[in-house]
Amino acid sequence: LQKAFKMMFATCKGDHPVFSLGKTLKGIVLDSSDTERAGIEQAIGKDLAWQLLKGCQVHWARSYQRVAKRISNDSSIPLKDQSCLRVAFEQICHKLPFLQDPARVVAYF
């Protein structure tokens, strides 16, 4: 995948000489797998990839916020605890994409 992404960006640069990652390209909307994300990171560098791949983070946030809403509206959980549970769940989920070791996700839950 790294080669494919490098070729894609090189083609853009060849067709449009003013093309520049992070300057003329401000973002990439991508609903990707870990393998695809890793390929982009290898092709353009991790820092720039995280700067450009905001779409994935937005989808992740929407997803965990939906789950948080469902679990905090669970009638089996006392009403006074529902808000605290929702806030705690959202705070944990917000930090998960930034873990250096994805295997540590289990430790958070």
mmCIF file of N, CA, C and O in Angstrom:
data_model
loop_
_atom_site.group_PDB
_atom_site.id
_atom_site.type_symbol
_atom_site.label_atom_id
_atom_site.label_comp_id
_atom_site.label_asym_id
_atom_site.label_seq_id
_atom_site.Cartn_x
_atom_site.Cartn_y
_atom_site.Cartn_z
ATOM 1 N N LEU A 1 0.809 -1.205 0.000
ATOM 2 C CA LEU A 1 0.000 0.000 0.000
ATOM 3 C C LEU A 1 0.849 1.263 0.000
ATOM 4 O O LEU A 1 0.458 2.258 -0.589
ATOM 5 N N GLN A 2 1.985 1.216 0.675
ATOM 6 C CA GLN A 2 2.852 2.385 0.715
ATOM 7 C C GLN A 2 3.214 2.824 -0.705
ATOM 8 O O GLN A 2 3.147 4.002 -1.042
ATOM 9 N N LYS A 3 3.580 1.857 -1.556
ATOM 10 C CA LYS A 3 3.944 2.168 -2.937
ATOM 11 C C LYS A 3 2.765 2.770 -3.687
ATOM 12 O O LYS A 3 2.917 3.713 -4.459
ATOM 13 N N ALA A 4 1.581 2.213 -3.460
ATOM 14 C CA ALA A 4 0.385 2.712 -4.142
ATOM 15 C C ALA A 4 0.113 4.165 -3.766
ATOM 16 O O ALA A 4 -0.169 5.002 -4.631
ATOM 17 N N PHE A 5 0.206 4.477 -2.475
ATOM 18 C CA PHE A 5 -0.043 5.852 -2.041
ATOM 19 C C PHE A 5 1.038 6.796 -2.561
ATOM 20 O O PHE A 5 0.744 7.914 -2.982
ATOM 21 N N LYS A 6 2.294 6.355 -2.546
ATOM 22 C CA LYS A 6 3.375 7.190 -3.089
ATOM 23 C C LYS A 6 3.145 7.468 -4.575
ATOM 24 O O LYS A 6 3.336 8.595 -5.036
ATOM 25 N N MET A 7 2.729 6.436 -5.322
ATOM 26 C CA MET A 7 2.451 6.623 -6.749
ATOM 27 C C MET A 7 1.293 7.593 -6.954
ATOM 28 O O MET A 7 1.328 8.443 -7.848
ATOM 29 N N MET A 8 0.255 7.464 -6.126
ATOM 30 C CA MET A 8 -0.899 8.348 -6.246
ATOM 31 C C MET A 8 -0.489 9.806 -6.015
ATOM 32 O O MET A 8 -0.830 10.693 -6.800
ATOM 33 N N PHE A 9 0.299 10.052 -4.963
ATOM 34 C CA PHE A 9 0.719 11.419 -4.678
ATOM 35 C C PHE A 9 1.684 11.938 -5.743
ATOM 36 O O PHE A 9 1.648 13.116 -6.103
ATOM 37 N N ALA A 10 2.535 11.067 -6.268
ATOM 38 C CA ALA A 10 3.464 11.464 -7.341
ATOM 39 C C ALA A 10 2.691 11.813 -8.610
ATOM 40 O O ALA A 10 3.038 12.772 -9.316
ATOM 41 N N THR A 11 1.649 11.060 -8.914
ATOM 42 C CA THR A 11 0.818 11.350 -10.080
ATOM 43 C C THR A 11 0.138 12.704 -9.928
ATOM 44 O O THR A 11 0.097 13.495 -10.869
ATOM 45 N N CYS A 12 -0.375 12.972 -8.728
ATOM 46 C CA CYS A 12 -0.990 14.284 -8.468
ATOM 47 C C CYS A 12 0.019 15.401 -8.690
ATOM 48 O O CYS A 12 -0.295 16.416 -9.312
ATOM 49 N N LYS A 13 1.240 15.208 -8.198
ATOM 50 C CA LYS A 13 2.299 16.207 -8.350
ATOM 51 C C LYS A 13 2.659 16.381 -9.824
ATOM 52 O O LYS A 13 2.883 17.501 -10.294
ATOM 53 N N GLY A 14 2.715 15.272 -10.589
ATOM 54 C CA GLY A 14 3.018 15.344 -12.013
ATOM 55 C C GLY A 14 1.938 16.073 -12.801
ATOM 56 O O GLY A 14 2.226 16.863 -13.696
ATOM 57 N N ASP A 15 0.663 15.800 -12.458
ATOM 58 C CA ASP A 15 -0.457 16.437 -13.152
ATOM 59 C C ASP A 15 -0.664 17.884 -12.717
ATOM 60 O O ASP A 15 -1.146 18.711 -13.480
ATOM 61 N N HIS A 16 -0.326 18.159 -11.472
ATOM 62 C CA HIS A 16 -0.552 19.493 -10.885
ATOM 63 C C HIS A 16 0.711 19.898 -10.125
ATOM 64 O O HIS A 16 0.829 19.637 -8.922
ATOM 65 N N PRO A 17 1.651 20.544 -10.783
ATOM 66 C CA PRO A 17 2.944 20.866 -10.165
ATOM 67 C C PRO A 17 2.859 21.648 -8.852
ATOM 68 O O PRO A 17 3.771 21.588 -8.035
ATOM 69 N N VAL A 18 1.767 22.348 -8.616
ATOM 70 C CA VAL A 18 1.638 23.109 -7.368
ATOM 71 C C VAL A 18 1.172 22.230 -6.198
ATOM 72 O O VAL A 18 1.123 22.678 -5.062
ATOM 73 N N PHE A 19 0.852 20.961 -6.489
ATOM 74 C CA PHE A 19 0.384 20.040 -5.450
ATOM 75 C C PHE A 19 1.446 19.852 -4.381
ATOM 76 O O PHE A 19 2.606 19.614 -4.667
ATOM 77 N N SER A 20 1.028 19.967 -3.117
ATOM 78 C CA SER A 20 1.944 19.763 -1.999
ATOM 79 C C SER A 20 1.168 19.222 -0.806
ATOM 80 O O SER A 20 0.182 19.824 -0.379
ATOM 81 N N LEU A 21 1.619 18.095 -0.281
ATOM 82 C CA LEU A 21 0.972 17.509 0.896
ATOM 83 C C LEU A 21 1.057 18.473 2.070
ATOM 84 O O LEU A 21 2.119 18.987 2.396
ATOM 85 N N GLY A 22 -0.073 18.714 2.710
ATOM 86 C CA GLY A 22 -0.101 19.574 3.885
ATOM 87 C C GLY A 22 -0.172 21.051 3.559
ATOM 88 O O GLY A 22 -0.385 21.861 4.438
ATOM 89 N N LYS A 23 0.001 21.408 2.289
ATOM 90 C CA LYS A 23 -0.095 22.813 1.885
ATOM 91 C C LYS A 23 -1.289 22.994 0.956
ATOM 92 O O LYS A 23 -2.263 23.639 1.324
ATOM 93 N N THR A 24 -1.211 22.427 -0.252
ATOM 94 C CA THR A 24 -2.362 22.511 -1.145
ATOM 95 C C THR A 24 -3.369 21.405 -0.833
ATOM 96 O O THR A 24 -4.544 21.558 -1.119
ATOM 97 N N LEU A 25 -2.919 20.295 -0.250
ATOM 98 C CA LEU A 25 -3.810 19.232 0.202
ATOM 99 C C LEU A 25 -3.991 19.408 1.699
ATOM 100 O O LEU A 25 -3.066 19.190 2.479
ATOM 101 N N LYS A 26 -5.175 19.832 2.103
ATOM 102 C CA LYS A 26 -5.430 20.140 3.509
ATOM 103 C C LYS A 26 -6.030 18.972 4.283
ATOM 104 O O LYS A 26 -6.026 18.969 5.498
ATOM 105 N N GLY A 27 -6.566 17.997 3.583
ATOM 106 C CA GLY A 27 -7.160 16.874 4.281
ATOM 107 C C GLY A 27 -7.551 15.761 3.334
ATOM 108 O O GLY A 27 -7.708 15.978 2.139
ATOM 109 N N ILE A 28 -7.698 14.572 3.900
ATOM 110 C CA ILE A 28 -8.115 13.403 3.148
ATOM 111 C C ILE A 28 -9.268 12.767 3.925
ATOM 112 O O ILE A 28 -9.117 12.431 5.097
ATOM 113 N N VAL A 29 -10.419 12.648 3.287
ATOM 114 C CA VAL A 29 -11.544 11.963 3.915
ATOM 115 C C VAL A 29 -11.403 10.504 3.541
ATOM 116 O O VAL A 29 -11.423 10.143 2.369
ATOM 117 N N LEU A 30 -11.242 9.675 4.543
ATOM 118 C CA LEU A 30 -10.917 8.278 4.296
ATOM 119 C C LEU A 30 -11.523 7.423 5.391
ATOM 120 O O LEU A 30 -11.310 7.677 6.568
ATOM 121 N N ASP A 31 -12.312 6.455 5.001
ATOM 122 C CA ASP A 31 -12.837 5.480 5.934
ATOM 123 C C ASP A 31 -11.980 4.238 5.714
ATOM 124 O O ASP A 31 -12.243 3.435 4.839
ATOM 125 N N SER A 32 -10.909 4.113 6.484
ATOM 126 C CA SER A 32 -9.874 3.143 6.143
ATOM 127 C C SER A 32 -9.676 2.076 7.201
ATOM 128 O O SER A 32 -10.058 2.230 8.348
ATOM 129 N N SER A 33 -8.997 1.047 6.776
ATOM 130 C CA SER A 33 -8.570 -0.002 7.699
ATOM 131 C C SER A 33 -7.247 0.424 8.320
ATOM 132 O O SER A 33 -6.611 1.382 7.871
ATOM 133 N N ASP A 34 -6.807 -0.296 9.326
ATOM 134 C CA ASP A 34 -5.501 -0.018 9.934
ATOM 135 C C ASP A 34 -4.384 -0.165 8.910
ATOM 136 O O ASP A 34 -3.415 0.592 8.922
ATOM 137 N N THR A 35 -4.518 -1.136 8.009
ATOM 138 C CA THR A 35 -3.496 -1.366 6.989
ATOM 139 C C THR A 35 -3.410 -0.185 6.032
ATOM 140 O O THR A 35 -2.315 0.277 5.689
ATOM 141 N N GLU A 36 -4.553 0.327 5.603
ATOM 142 C CA GLU A 36 -4.563 1.482 4.701
ATOM 143 C C GLU A 36 -3.982 2.716 5.386
ATOM 144 O O GLU A 36 -3.195 3.453 4.795
ATOM 145 N N ARG A 37 -4.370 2.941 6.636
ATOM 146 C CA ARG A 37 -3.846 4.081 7.389
ATOM 147 C C ARG A 37 -2.334 3.957 7.540
ATOM 148 O O ARG A 37 -1.595 4.921 7.338
ATOM 149 N N ALA A 38 -1.860 2.757 7.826
ATOM 150 C CA ALA A 38 -0.418 2.536 7.974
ATOM 151 C C ALA A 38 0.303 2.794 6.654
ATOM 152 O O ALA A 38 1.402 3.359 6.642
ATOM 153 N N GLY A 39 -0.307 2.411 5.539
ATOM 154 C CA GLY A 39 0.289 2.666 4.225
ATOM 155 C C GLY A 39 0.437 4.148 3.948
ATOM 156 O O GLY A 39 1.467 4.602 3.431
ATOM 157 N N ILE A 40 -0.576 4.912 4.307
ATOM 158 C CA ILE A 40 -0.491 6.372 4.132
ATOM 159 C C ILE A 40 0.580 6.937 5.052
ATOM 160 O O ILE A 40 1.370 7.790 4.643
ATOM 161 N N GLU A 41 0.624 6.466 6.298
ATOM 162 C CA GLU A 41 1.648 6.950 7.243
ATOM 163 C C GLU A 41 3.050 6.675 6.711
ATOM 164 O O GLU A 41 3.937 7.522 6.813
ATOM 165 N N GLN A 42 3.263 5.500 6.139
ATOM 166 C CA GLN A 42 4.585 5.162 5.602
ATOM 167 C C GLN A 42 4.910 6.006 4.371
ATOM 168 O O GLN A 42 6.063 6.356 4.143
ATOM 169 N N ALA A 43 3.896 6.332 3.601
ATOM 170 C CA ALA A 43 4.126 7.093 2.367
ATOM 171 C C ALA A 43 4.415 8.566 2.633
ATOM 172 O O ALA A 43 5.253 9.161 1.971
ATOM 173 N N ILE A 44 3.725 9.155 3.624
ATOM 174 C CA ILE A 44 3.876 10.601 3.827
ATOM 175 C C ILE A 44 4.366 10.974 5.220
ATOM 176 O O ILE A 44 4.548 12.149 5.511
ATOM 177 N N GLY A 45 4.545 9.991 6.088
ATOM 178 C CA GLY A 45 4.989 10.253 7.455
ATOM 179 C C GLY A 45 3.814 10.301 8.416
ATOM 180 O O GLY A 45 2.720 10.748 8.064
ATOM 181 N N LYS A 46 4.030 9.825 9.621
ATOM 182 C CA LYS A 46 2.961 9.699 10.612
ATOM 183 C C LYS A 46 2.363 11.046 11.009
ATOM 184 O O LYS A 46 1.149 11.204 11.084
ATOM 185 N N ASP A 47 3.216 12.044 11.251
ATOM 186 C CA ASP A 47 2.708 13.349 11.686
ATOM 187 C C ASP A 47 1.795 13.975 10.644
ATOM 188 O O ASP A 47 0.706 14.450 10.967
ATOM 189 N N LEU A 48 2.229 13.954 9.384
ATOM 190 C CA LEU A 48 1.414 14.543 8.322
ATOM 191 C C LEU A 48 0.144 13.726 8.099
ATOM 192 O O LEU A 48 -0.929 14.285 7.877
ATOM 193 N N ALA A 49 0.253 12.414 8.196
ATOM 194 C CA ALA A 49 -0.929 11.559 8.028
ATOM 195 C C ALA A 49 -1.981 11.890 9.084
ATOM 196 O O ALA A 49 -3.158 12.040 8.772
ATOM 197 N N TRP A 50 -1.571 12.035 10.345
ATOM 198 C CA TRP A 50 -2.528 12.355 11.406
ATOM 199 C C TRP A 50 -3.123 13.742 11.211
ATOM 200 O O TRP A 50 -4.264 13.991 11.558
ATOM 201 N N GLN A 51 -2.345 14.642 10.629
ATOM 202 C CA GLN A 51 -2.847 15.983 10.348
ATOM 203 C C GLN A 51 -3.900 15.944 9.241
ATOM 204 O O GLN A 51 -4.909 16.632 9.317
ATOM 205 N N LEU A 52 -3.673 15.122 8.229
ATOM 206 C CA LEU A 52 -4.562 15.087 7.072
ATOM 207 C C LEU A 52 -5.754 14.156 7.223
ATOM 208 O O LEU A 52 -6.789 14.366 6.608
ATOM 209 N N LEU A 53 -5.643 13.110 8.019
ATOM 210 C CA LEU A 53 -6.688 12.085 8.104
ATOM 211 C C LEU A 53 -7.718 12.378 9.192
ATOM 212 O O LEU A 53 -8.055 11.529 9.993
ATOM 213 N N LYS A 54 -8.241 13.551 9.206
ATOM 214 C CA LYS A 54 -9.218 13.931 10.220
ATOM 215 C C LYS A 54 -10.551 13.216 10.061
ATOM 216 O O LYS A 54 -11.256 13.013 11.020
ATOM 217 N N GLY A 55 -10.898 12.846 8.850
ATOM 218 C CA GLY A 55 -12.183 12.195 8.621
ATOM 219 C C GLY A 55 -12.356 10.949 9.456
ATOM 220 O O GLY A 55 -13.417 10.694 9.999
ATOM 221 N N CYS A 56 -11.308 10.159 9.577
ATOM 222 C CA CYS A 56 -11.385 8.938 10.358
ATOM 223 C C CYS A 56 -11.644 9.248 11.831
ATOM 224 O O CYS A 56 -12.408 8.565 12.498
ATOM 225 N N GLN A 57 -11.007 10.279 12.334
ATOM 226 C CA GLN A 57 -11.204 10.663 13.725
ATOM 227 C C GLN A 57 -12.628 11.160 13.954
ATOM 228 O O GLN A 57 -13.221 10.901 14.996
ATOM 229 N N VAL A 58 -13.189 11.859 12.976
ATOM 230 C CA VAL A 58 -14.567 12.338 13.088
ATOM 231 C C VAL A 58 -15.534 11.155 13.127
ATOM 232 O O VAL A 58 -16.441 11.113 13.966
ATOM 233 N N HIS A 59 -15.327 10.182 12.229
ATOM 234 C CA HIS A 59 -16.198 9.004 12.235
ATOM 235 C C HIS A 59 -16.080 8.241 13.552
ATOM 236 O O HIS A 59 -17.070 7.752 14.093
ATOM 237 N N TRP A 60 -14.862 8.113 14.064
ATOM 238 C CA TRP A 60 -14.636 7.436 15.338
ATOM 239 C C TRP A 60 -15.389 8.157 16.453
ATOM 240 O O TRP A 60 -16.087 7.542 17.252
ATOM 241 N N ALA A 61 -15.265 9.483 16.509
ATOM 242 C CA ALA A 61 -15.932 10.256 17.569
ATOM 243 C C ALA A 61 -17.450 10.101 17.476
ATOM 244 O O ALA A 61 -18.118 9.905 18.498
ATOM 245 N N ARG A 62 -17.994 10.173 16.289
ATOM 246 C CA ARG A 62 -19.450 10.005 16.133
ATOM 247 C C ARG A 62 -19.884 8.627 16.611
ATOM 248 O O ARG A 62 -20.930 8.477 17.247
ATOM 249 N N SER A 63 -19.088 7.630 16.302
ATOM 250 C CA SER A 63 -19.422 6.263 16.682
ATOM 251 C C SER A 63 -19.430 6.095 18.197
ATOM 252 O O SER A 63 -20.391 5.576 18.776
ATOM 253 N N TYR A 64 -18.342 6.533 18.874
ATOM 254 C CA TYR A 64 -18.312 6.328 20.324
ATOM 255 C C TYR A 64 -19.316 7.220 21.045
ATOM 256 O O TYR A 64 -19.830 6.858 22.106
ATOM 257 N N GLN A 65 -19.651 8.372 20.492
ATOM 258 C CA GLN A 65 -20.664 9.219 21.114
ATOM 259 C C GLN A 65 -22.043 8.578 21.029
ATOM 260 O O GLN A 65 -22.840 8.677 21.973
ATOM 261 N N ARG A 66 -22.309 7.889 19.910
ATOM 262 C CA ARG A 66 -23.567 7.147 19.773
ATOM 263 C C ARG A 66 -23.655 6.038 20.809
ATOM 264 O O ARG A 66 -24.686 5.840 21.454
ATOM 265 N N VAL A 67 -22.552 5.304 20.991
ATOM 266 C CA VAL A 67 -22.528 4.221 21.983
ATOM 267 C C VAL A 67 -22.683 4.804 23.385
ATOM 268 O O VAL A 67 -23.438 4.277 24.210
ATOM 269 N N ALA A 68 -21.983 5.897 23.664
ATOM 270 C CA ALA A 68 -22.067 6.524 24.987
ATOM 271 C C ALA A 68 -23.496 6.941 25.304
ATOM 272 O O ALA A 68 -23.970 6.773 26.428
ATOM 273 N N LYS A 69 -24.185 7.459 24.316
ATOM 274 C CA LYS A 69 -25.582 7.878 24.513
ATOM 275 C C LYS A 69 -26.456 6.675 24.859
ATOM 276 O O LYS A 69 -27.294 6.738 25.752
ATOM 277 N N ARG A 70 -26.220 5.568 24.148
ATOM 278 C CA ARG A 70 -27.019 4.364 24.407
ATOM 279 C C ARG A 70 -26.769 3.810 25.807
ATOM 280 O O ARG A 70 -27.705 3.459 26.517
ATOM 281 N N ILE A 71 -25.499 3.707 26.194
ATOM 282 C CA ILE A 71 -25.227 3.108 27.499
ATOM 283 C C ILE A 71 -25.613 4.047 28.646
ATOM 284 O O ILE A 71 -25.975 3.579 29.707
ATOM 285 N N SER A 72 -25.563 5.351 28.394
ATOM 286 C CA SER A 72 -25.936 6.269 29.474
ATOM 287 C C SER A 72 -27.447 6.407 29.602
ATOM 288 O O SER A 72 -27.939 6.944 30.583
ATOM 289 N N ASN A 73 -28.191 5.895 28.635
ATOM 290 C CA ASN A 73 -29.660 5.899 28.719
ATOM 291 C C ASN A 73 -30.205 4.539 29.138
ATOM 292 O O ASN A 73 -31.394 4.304 29.038
ATOM 293 N N ASP A 74 -29.332 3.676 29.598
ATOM 294 C CA ASP A 74 -29.728 2.333 30.025
ATOM 295 C C ASP A 74 -30.499 2.439 31.346
ATOM 296 O O ASP A 74 -29.985 2.943 32.342
ATOM 297 N N SER A 75 -31.718 1.956 31.359
ATOM 298 C CA SER A 75 -32.567 2.069 32.549
ATOM 299 C C SER A 75 -32.063 1.229 33.720
ATOM 300 O O SER A 75 -32.468 1.451 34.861
ATOM 301 N N SER A 76 -31.156 0.290 33.463
ATOM 302 C CA SER A 76 -30.621 -0.523 34.559
ATOM 303 C C SER A 76 -29.533 0.232 35.333
ATOM 304 O O SER A 76 -29.115 -0.213 36.401
ATOM 305 N N ILE A 77 -29.083 1.375 34.811
ATOM 306 C CA ILE A 77 -28.063 2.190 35.481
ATOM 307 C C ILE A 77 -28.768 3.330 36.200
ATOM 308 O O ILE A 77 -29.593 4.032 35.611
ATOM 309 N N PRO A 78 -28.469 3.514 37.491
ATOM 310 C CA PRO A 78 -29.121 4.602 38.233
ATOM 311 C C PRO A 78 -28.938 5.948 37.517
ATOM 312 O O PRO A 78 -27.865 6.243 36.982
ATOM 313 N N LEU A 79 -29.993 6.733 37.490
ATOM 314 C CA LEU A 79 -29.996 8.009 36.784
ATOM 315 C C LEU A 79 -28.822 8.903 37.185
ATOM 316 O O LEU A 79 -28.191 9.529 36.343
ATOM 317 N N LYS A 80 -28.487 8.932 38.482
ATOM 318 C CA LYS A 80 -27.394 9.796 38.956
ATOM 319 C C LYS A 80 -26.031 9.363 38.411
ATOM 320 O O LYS A 80 -25.107 10.162 38.324
ATOM 321 N N ASP A 81 -25.889 8.092 37.990
ATOM 322 C CA ASP A 81 -24.620 7.584 37.471
ATOM 323 C C ASP A 81 -24.512 7.662 35.943
ATOM 324 O O ASP A 81 -23.415 7.546 35.401
ATOM 325 N N GLN A 82 -25.635 7.857 35.260
ATOM 326 C CA GLN A 82 -25.633 7.825 33.802
ATOM 327 C C GLN A 82 -24.744 8.911 33.200
ATOM 328 O O GLN A 82 -23.979 8.650 32.270
ATOM 329 N N SER A 83 -24.810 10.130 33.708
ATOM 330 C CA SER A 83 -24.013 11.232 33.164
ATOM 331 C C SER A 83 -22.520 10.991 33.371
ATOM 332 O O SER A 83 -21.714 11.201 32.464
ATOM 333 N N CYS A 84 -22.149 10.532 34.569
ATOM 334 C CA CYS A 84 -20.735 10.249 34.864
ATOM 335 C C CYS A 84 -20.211 9.140 33.961
ATOM 336 O O CYS A 84 -19.087 9.215 33.461
ATOM 337 N N LEU A 85 -21.017 8.115 33.750
ATOM 338 C CA LEU A 85 -20.629 7.003 32.891
ATOM 339 C C LEU A 85 -20.389 7.485 31.465
ATOM 340 O O LEU A 85 -19.385 7.136 30.849
ATOM 341 N N ARG A 86 -21.278 8.325 30.984
ATOM 342 C CA ARG A 86 -21.150 8.832 29.611
ATOM 343 C C ARG A 86 -19.870 9.654 29.453
ATOM 344 O O ARG A 86 -19.112 9.469 28.502
ATOM 345 N N VAL A 87 -19.616 10.555 30.378
ATOM 346 C CA VAL A 87 -18.424 11.409 30.305
ATOM 347 C C VAL A 87 -17.159 10.558 30.369
ATOM 348 O O VAL A 87 -16.229 10.744 29.579
ATOM 349 N N ALA A 88 -17.115 9.600 31.280
ATOM 350 C CA ALA A 88 -15.933 8.742 31.421
ATOM 351 C C ALA A 88 -15.703 7.928 30.154
ATOM 352 O O ALA A 88 -14.571 7.832 29.656
ATOM 353 N N PHE A 89 -16.768 7.341 29.614
ATOM 354 C CA PHE A 89 -16.655 6.540 28.392
ATOM 355 C C PHE A 89 -16.130 7.391 27.231
ATOM 356 O O PHE A 89 -15.228 6.985 26.504
ATOM 357 N N GLU A 90 -16.671 8.589 27.060
ATOM 358 C CA GLU A 90 -16.243 9.464 25.965
ATOM 359 C C GLU A 90 -14.786 9.896 26.138
ATOM 360 O O GLU A 90 -14.041 9.977 25.163
ATOM 361 N N GLN A 91 -14.366 10.177 27.362
ATOM 362 C CA GLN A 91 -12.977 10.582 27.596
ATOM 363 C C GLN A 91 -12.004 9.452 27.254
ATOM 364 O O GLN A 91 -10.952 9.684 26.645
ATOM 365 N N ILE A 92 -12.355 8.241 27.641
ATOM 366 C CA ILE A 92 -11.500 7.086 27.327
ATOM 367 C C ILE A 92 -11.446 6.878 25.814
ATOM 368 O O ILE A 92 -10.369 6.743 25.239
ATOM 369 N N CYS A 93 -12.594 6.873 25.167
ATOM 370 C CA CYS A 93 -12.643 6.623 23.720
ATOM 371 C C CYS A 93 -11.915 7.704 22.929
ATOM 372 O O CYS A 93 -11.300 7.415 21.907
ATOM 373 N N HIS A 94 -11.975 8.923 23.400
ATOM 374 C CA HIS A 94 -11.284 10.024 22.718
ATOM 375 C C HIS A 94 -9.775 9.785 22.677
ATOM 376 O O HIS A 94 -9.098 10.129 21.706
ATOM 377 N N LYS A 95 -9.228 9.160 23.713
ATOM 378 C CA LYS A 95 -7.783 8.941 23.809
ATOM 379 C C LYS A 95 -7.300 7.685 23.069
ATOM 380 O O LYS A 95 -6.112 7.580 22.758
ATOM 381 N N LEU A 96 -8.177 6.767 22.782
ATOM 382 C CA LEU A 96 -7.768 5.491 22.184
ATOM 383 C C LEU A 96 -6.992 5.622 20.874
ATOM 384 O O LEU A 96 -5.991 4.927 20.695
ATOM 385 N N PRO A 97 -7.390 6.479 19.931
ATOM 386 C CA PRO A 97 -6.627 6.546 18.671
ATOM 387 C C PRO A 97 -5.184 7.028 18.833
ATOM 388 O O PRO A 97 -4.365 6.849 17.944
ATOM 389 N N PHE A 98 -4.879 7.620 19.959
ATOM 390 C CA PHE A 98 -3.550 8.187 20.159
ATOM 391 C C PHE A 98 -2.610 7.271 20.949
ATOM 392 O O PHE A 98 -1.472 7.639 21.220
ATOM 393 N N LEU A 99 -3.076 6.075 21.290
ATOM 394 C CA LEU A 99 -2.231 5.126 22.004
ATOM 395 C C LEU A 99 -1.087 4.667 21.112
ATOM 396 O O LEU A 99 -1.278 4.411 19.924
ATOM 397 N N GLN A 100 0.088 4.562 21.668
ATOM 398 C CA GLN A 100 1.243 4.093 20.906
ATOM 399 C C GLN A 100 1.153 2.588 20.638
ATOM 400 O O GLN A 100 1.644 2.095 19.638
ATOM 401 N N ASP A 101 0.525 1.867 21.550
ATOM 402 C CA ASP A 101 0.413 0.415 21.440
ATOM 403 C C ASP A 101 -1.068 0.032 21.391
ATOM 404 O O ASP A 101 -1.735 0.036 22.427
ATOM 405 N N PRO A 102 -1.613 -0.274 20.206
ATOM 406 C CA PRO A 102 -3.037 -0.605 20.101
ATOM 407 C C PRO A 102 -3.477 -1.749 21.011
ATOM 408 O O PRO A 102 -4.632 -1.831 21.395
ATOM 409 N N ALA A 103 -2.558 -2.624 21.393
ATOM 410 C CA ALA A 103 -2.913 -3.730 22.286
ATOM 411 C C ALA A 103 -3.327 -3.220 23.670
ATOM 412 O O ALA A 103 -4.026 -3.921 24.397
ATOM 413 N N ARG A 104 -2.955 -2.018 24.018
ATOM 414 C CA ARG A 104 -3.303 -1.451 25.331
ATOM 415 C C ARG A 104 -4.767 -1.024 25.422
ATOM 416 O O ARG A 104 -5.257 -0.707 26.500
ATOM 417 N N VAL A 105 -5.482 -1.036 24.299
ATOM 418 C CA VAL A 105 -6.884 -0.656 24.314
ATOM 419 C C VAL A 105 -7.637 -1.481 25.341
ATOM 420 O O VAL A 105 -8.462 -0.967 26.100
ATOM 421 N N VAL A 106 -7.351 -2.764 25.400
ATOM 422 C CA VAL A 106 -8.032 -3.666 26.340
ATOM 423 C C VAL A 106 -7.828 -3.195 27.775
ATOM 424 O O VAL A 106 -8.740 -3.279 28.601
ATOM 425 N N ALA A 107 -6.679 -2.627 28.079
ATOM 426 C CA ALA A 107 -6.397 -2.169 29.440
ATOM 427 C C ALA A 107 -7.334 -1.039 29.868
ATOM 428 O O ALA A 107 -7.641 -0.891 31.046
ATOM 429 N N TYR A 108 -7.819 -0.266 28.911
ATOM 430 C CA TYR A 108 -8.700 0.852 29.231
ATOM 431 C C TYR A 108 -10.101 0.374 29.605
ATOM 432 O O TYR A 108 -10.845 1.072 30.252
ATOM 433 N N PHE A 109 -10.450 -0.813 29.146
ATOM 434 C CA PHE A 109 -11.784 -1.338 29.424
ATOM 435 C C PHE A 109 -11.709 -2.520 30.346
ATOM 436 O O PHE A 109 -12.564 -3.037 30.848
#
